PDB file of C-alpha atoms in Angstrom:
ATOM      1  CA  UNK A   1     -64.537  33.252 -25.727  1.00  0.00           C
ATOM      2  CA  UNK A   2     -65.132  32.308 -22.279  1.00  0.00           C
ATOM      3  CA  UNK A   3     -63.678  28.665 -22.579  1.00  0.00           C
ATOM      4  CA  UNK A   4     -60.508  30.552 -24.166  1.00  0.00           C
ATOM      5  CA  UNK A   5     -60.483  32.895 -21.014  1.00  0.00           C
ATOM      6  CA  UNK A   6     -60.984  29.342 -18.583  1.00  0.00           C
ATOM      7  CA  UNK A   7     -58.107  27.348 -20.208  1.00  0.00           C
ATOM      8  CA  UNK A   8     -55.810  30.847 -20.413  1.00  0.00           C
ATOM      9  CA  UNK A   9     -57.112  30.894 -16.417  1.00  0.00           C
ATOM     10  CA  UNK A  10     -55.858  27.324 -16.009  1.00  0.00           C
ATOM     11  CA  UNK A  11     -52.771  27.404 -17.479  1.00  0.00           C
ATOM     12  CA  UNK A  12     -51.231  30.402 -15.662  1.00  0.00           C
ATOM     13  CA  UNK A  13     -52.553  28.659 -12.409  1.00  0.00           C
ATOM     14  CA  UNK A  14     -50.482  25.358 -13.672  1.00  0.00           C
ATOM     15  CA  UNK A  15     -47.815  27.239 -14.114  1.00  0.00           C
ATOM     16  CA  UNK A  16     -47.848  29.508 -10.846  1.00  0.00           C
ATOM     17  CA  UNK A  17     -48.669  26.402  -9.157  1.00  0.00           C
ATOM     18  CA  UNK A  18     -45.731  23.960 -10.705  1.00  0.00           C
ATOM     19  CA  UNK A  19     -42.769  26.374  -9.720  1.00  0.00           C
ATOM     20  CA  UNK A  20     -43.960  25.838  -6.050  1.00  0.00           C
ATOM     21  CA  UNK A  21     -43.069  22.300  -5.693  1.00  0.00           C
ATOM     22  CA  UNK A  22     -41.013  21.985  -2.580  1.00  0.00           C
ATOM     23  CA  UNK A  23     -37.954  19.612  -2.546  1.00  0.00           C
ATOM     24  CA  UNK A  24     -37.044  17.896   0.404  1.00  0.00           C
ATOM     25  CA  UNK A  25     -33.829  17.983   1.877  1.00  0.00           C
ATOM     26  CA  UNK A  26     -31.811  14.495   1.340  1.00  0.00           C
ATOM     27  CA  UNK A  27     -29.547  13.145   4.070  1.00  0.00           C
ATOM     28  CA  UNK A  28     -27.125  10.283   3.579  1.00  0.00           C
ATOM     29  CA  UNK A  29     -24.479   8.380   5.985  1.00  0.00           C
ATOM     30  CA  UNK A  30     -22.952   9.796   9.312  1.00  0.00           C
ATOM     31  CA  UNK A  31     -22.878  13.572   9.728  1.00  0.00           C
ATOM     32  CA  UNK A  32     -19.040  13.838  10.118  1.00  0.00           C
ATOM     33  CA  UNK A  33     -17.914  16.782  12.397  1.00  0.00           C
ATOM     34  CA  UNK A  34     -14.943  18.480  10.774  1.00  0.00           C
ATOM     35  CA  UNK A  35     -13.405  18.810  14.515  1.00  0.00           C
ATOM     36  CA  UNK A  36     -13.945  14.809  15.105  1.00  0.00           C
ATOM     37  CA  UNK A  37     -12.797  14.172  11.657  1.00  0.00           C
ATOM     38  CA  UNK A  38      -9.201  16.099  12.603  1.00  0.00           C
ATOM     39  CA  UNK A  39      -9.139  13.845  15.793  1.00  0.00           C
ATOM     40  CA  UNK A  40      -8.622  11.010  14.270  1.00  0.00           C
ATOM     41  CA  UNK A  41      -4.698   9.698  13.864  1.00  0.00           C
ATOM     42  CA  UNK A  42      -2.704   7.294  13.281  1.00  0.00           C
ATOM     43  CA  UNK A  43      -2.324   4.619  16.510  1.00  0.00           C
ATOM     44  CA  UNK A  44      -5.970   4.928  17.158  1.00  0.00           C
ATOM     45  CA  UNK A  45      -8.118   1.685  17.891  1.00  0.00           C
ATOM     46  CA  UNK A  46     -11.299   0.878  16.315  1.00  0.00           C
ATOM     47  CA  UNK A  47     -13.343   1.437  19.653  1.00  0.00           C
ATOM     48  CA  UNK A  48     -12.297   5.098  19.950  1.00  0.00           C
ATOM     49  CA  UNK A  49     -12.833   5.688  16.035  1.00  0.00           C
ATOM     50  CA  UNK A  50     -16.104   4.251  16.494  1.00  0.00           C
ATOM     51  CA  UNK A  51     -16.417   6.820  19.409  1.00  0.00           C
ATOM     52  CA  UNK A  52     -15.555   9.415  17.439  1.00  0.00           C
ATOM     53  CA  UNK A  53     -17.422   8.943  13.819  1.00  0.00           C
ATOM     54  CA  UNK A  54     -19.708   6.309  15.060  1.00  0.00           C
ATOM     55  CA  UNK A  55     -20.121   2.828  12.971  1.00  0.00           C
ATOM     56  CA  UNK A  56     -18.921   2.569   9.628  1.00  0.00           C
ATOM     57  CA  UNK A  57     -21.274   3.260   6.945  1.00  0.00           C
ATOM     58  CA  UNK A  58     -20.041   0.797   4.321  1.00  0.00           C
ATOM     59  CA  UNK A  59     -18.585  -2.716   5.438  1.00  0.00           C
ATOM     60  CA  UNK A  60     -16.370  -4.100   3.458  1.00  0.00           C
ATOM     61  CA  UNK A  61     -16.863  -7.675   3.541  1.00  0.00           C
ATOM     62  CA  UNK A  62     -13.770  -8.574   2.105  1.00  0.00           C
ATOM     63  CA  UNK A  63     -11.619  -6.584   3.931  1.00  0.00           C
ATOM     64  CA  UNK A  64     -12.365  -6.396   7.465  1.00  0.00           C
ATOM     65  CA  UNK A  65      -8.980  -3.590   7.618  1.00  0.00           C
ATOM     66  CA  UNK A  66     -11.022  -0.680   5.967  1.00  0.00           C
ATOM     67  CA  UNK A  67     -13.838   1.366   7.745  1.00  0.00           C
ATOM     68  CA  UNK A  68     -15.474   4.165   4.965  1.00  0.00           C
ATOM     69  CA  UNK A  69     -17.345   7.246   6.384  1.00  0.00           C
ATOM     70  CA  UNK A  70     -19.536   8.476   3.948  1.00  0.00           C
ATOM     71  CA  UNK A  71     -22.046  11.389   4.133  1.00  0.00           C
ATOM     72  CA  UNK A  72     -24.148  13.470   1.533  1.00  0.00           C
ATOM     73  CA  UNK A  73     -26.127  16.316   2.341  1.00  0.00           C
ATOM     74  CA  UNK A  74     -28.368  18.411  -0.271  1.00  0.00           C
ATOM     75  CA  UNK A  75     -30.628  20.381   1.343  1.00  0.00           C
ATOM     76  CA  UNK A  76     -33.795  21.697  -1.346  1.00  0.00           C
ATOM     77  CA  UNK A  77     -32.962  22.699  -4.668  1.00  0.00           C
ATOM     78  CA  UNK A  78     -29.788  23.586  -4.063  1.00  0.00           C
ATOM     79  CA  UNK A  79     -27.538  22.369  -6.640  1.00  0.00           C
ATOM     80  CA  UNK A  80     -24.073  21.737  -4.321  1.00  0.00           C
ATOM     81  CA  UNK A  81     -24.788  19.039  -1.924  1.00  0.00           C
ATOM     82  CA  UNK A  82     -21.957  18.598   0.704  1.00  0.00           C
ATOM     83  CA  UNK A  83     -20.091  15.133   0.814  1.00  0.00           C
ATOM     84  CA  UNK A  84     -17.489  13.559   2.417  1.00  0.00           C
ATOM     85  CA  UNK A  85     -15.998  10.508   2.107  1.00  0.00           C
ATOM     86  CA  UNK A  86     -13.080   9.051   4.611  1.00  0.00           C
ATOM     87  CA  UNK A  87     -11.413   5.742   4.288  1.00  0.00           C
ATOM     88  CA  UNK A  88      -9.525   4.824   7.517  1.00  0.00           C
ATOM     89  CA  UNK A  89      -7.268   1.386   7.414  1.00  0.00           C
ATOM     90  CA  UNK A  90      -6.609  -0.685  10.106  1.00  0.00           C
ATOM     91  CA  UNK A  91      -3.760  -3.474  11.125  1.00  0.00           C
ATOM     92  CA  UNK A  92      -5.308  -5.598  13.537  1.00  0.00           C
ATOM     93  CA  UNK A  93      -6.654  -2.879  16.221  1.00  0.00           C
ATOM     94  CA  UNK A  94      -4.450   0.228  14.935  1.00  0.00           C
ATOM     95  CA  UNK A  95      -5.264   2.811  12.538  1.00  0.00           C
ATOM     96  CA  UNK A  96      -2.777   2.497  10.090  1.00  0.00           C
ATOM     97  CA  UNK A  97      -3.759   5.258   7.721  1.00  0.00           C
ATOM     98  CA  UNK A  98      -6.985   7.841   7.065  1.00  0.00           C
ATOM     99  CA  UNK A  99      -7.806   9.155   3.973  1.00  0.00           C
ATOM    100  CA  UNK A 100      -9.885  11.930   4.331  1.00  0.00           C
ATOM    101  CA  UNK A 101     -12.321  14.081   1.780  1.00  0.00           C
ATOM    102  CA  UNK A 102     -11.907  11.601  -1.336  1.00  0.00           C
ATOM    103  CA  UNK A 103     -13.755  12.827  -4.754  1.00  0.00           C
ATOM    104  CA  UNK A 104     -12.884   9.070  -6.623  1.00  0.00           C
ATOM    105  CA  UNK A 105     -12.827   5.396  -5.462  1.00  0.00           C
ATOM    106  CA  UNK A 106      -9.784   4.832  -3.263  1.00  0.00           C
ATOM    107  CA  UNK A 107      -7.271   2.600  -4.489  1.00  0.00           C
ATOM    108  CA  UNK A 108      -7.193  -1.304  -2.643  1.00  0.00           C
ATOM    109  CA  UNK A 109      -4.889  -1.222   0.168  1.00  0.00           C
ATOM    110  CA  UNK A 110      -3.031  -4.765  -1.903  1.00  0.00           C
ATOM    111  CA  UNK A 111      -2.311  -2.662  -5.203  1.00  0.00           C
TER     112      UNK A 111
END
């Protein structure tokens, strides 16, 4: 009887003890600003995007012309983590066009 009580004792302690685990929060890429993400246009150079979002976080060895932004936040156990993704393209210097808060894979700038 009292080894049943001991194991019944260490069970419900597993159990109390298990749903306690604490999760981490788990930060990815460069914290984009919605304000600095607005700033950016068309006609920009690469020095004052760079200003604004910092580096790039992927580079694209194949195509120098494409900066991507990307950021993922999940903070705990909370099951909606907050990304973003922006693709800006270049022609020589110039921002040629920004792609902003992309879900899939953007399409090659040559298709």
């Amino acid at each position: 009887m009292k080894n049943l009580a001991r194991n019944l004792l260490l069970i419900t302690i597993t159990i109390l003890f298990s749903a306690c685990v604490y999760e981490v929060d788990v930060q990815q890429g460069n914290k984009l600003e919605p304000q600095d993400i607005e700033a950016v246009e068309v006609g920009m150079t690469r020095n004052q995007i760079r200003y604004l979002l910092g580096t790039p976080v992927v580079n694209n060895l194949f195509d120098n012309d494409r900066w991507d932004y990307v950021y993922y936040f999940k903070k705990g156990r909370n099951r909606n983590p907050e990304r973003r993704w922006i693709v800006i393209w270049f022609e020589g210097e110039t921002v040629t066009e920004i792609q902003r808060d992309l879900i899939e894979p953007p399409k090659s700038s040559d298709s």
